Every structure is written in C-alpha cells, then in structure tokens.
Amino acid sequence: MLSSLANLLLISAAALPAALAKPEQIRAVTSPIFHYYLQAYPQDPTIPVMGPEASSEYFDIAGSIQSTNTSAFLNIGDDATSYKTLTFADASATDAWALEGDTVITSTGSSFGRQLNFLVCQLAGSQYWQVYLQTGSETPAGKTCSNYQSLHLPCLC
C-alpha cells in the first residue's frame, strides 16, 4: 500500500511543472543607470527602459522574461547591428534568457550565445534609458548611450 502511494506521489510530482522562482525586479548596477529598474516606457509600452524603482515591474525568468505586471514578454530583435532592439510583446519570441547567479544573460546554447552586456540610450528629455542587448561594441549615432551595462536581480544574499 505504501509503495503504491509513493508511486502515485512520484507520478503526480513529475506531471507538475517545475516551480519557478518568485517574480523579481531587474536592476542596473553601474552609472548612469545605477539602481534603475526594467520597465515599459510610459509613452510606449512596447519599449523596455531602465527607470525609477517606483515604477519598476516584476518579472519571471525561465527561458523567456515575462512581466508579472502586464504579462508582456521581453523579446530580442534581429537587427543587423551589434546592439539588438528589445521589445515588449504579448507573445514570447525569445527563449534565450537565463540567469548566471543574479545576472541576466542569453544562454550559451541560444542563437546569441552567452551575452551579458546591454546598451542603454537615454530617451530625449526623460529620465528613462532604452535597453538593447549588446553583442559587440556598436552604438547608435546621435544618442546619449552607455555601453556594457549588466542587468541583475536584487541581491541574492
């Protein structure tokens, strides 16, 4: 009897999806966006930006990155430049996201390879910085940008 119950519990546990970590904020750790947080740009919710903590969003990270505030997914564009446009959309088109400790990366097995650098460019006249995945060193002309930023979960201490 005990053996049957144990088998039933094992089968039931195997059928359940793996537990996900709690939703987390995603933040920057270096100037000029030190302690700015990932969120949708208020004037266009398809644009991911780093902005003040008061308006930050919370995210689930498991291959995709999904906002628990809006249910939007963070997707990577296929730009010809080394900086790849990120967008928020209703459907996930990117399964490359992963964590390395508390650092947001693209996984080694993804089409982007292991990337942990981001480019941010200040949106004119605002405190918000648009976020791009950086796979090289290019930056857009005529914009105020900061290269080689990294994005992190809050302290895992």
mmCIF file of N, CA and C in Angstrom, residues 81 107-108:
data_model
loop_
_atom_site.group_PDB
_atom_site.id
_atom_site.type_symbol
_atom_site.label_atom_id
_atom_site.label_comp_id
_atom_site.label_asym_id
_atom_site.label_seq_id
_atom_site.Cartn_x
_atom_site.Cartn_y
_atom_site.Cartn_z
ATOM 1 N N THR A 81 22.859 45.379 -36.591
ATOM 2 C CA THR A 81 23.883 45.978 -35.733
ATOM 3 C C THR A 81 24.204 45.051 -34.569
ATOM 4 N N SER A 107 21.562 32.599 -23.005
ATOM 5 C CA SER A 107 22.218 31.320 -22.738
ATOM 6 C C SER A 107 23.207 30.939 -23.844
ATOM 7 N N THR A 108 24.192 30.172 -23.461
ATOM 8 C CA THR A 108 25.240 29.735 -24.386
ATOM 9 C C THR A 108 24.653 29.021 -25.593
#
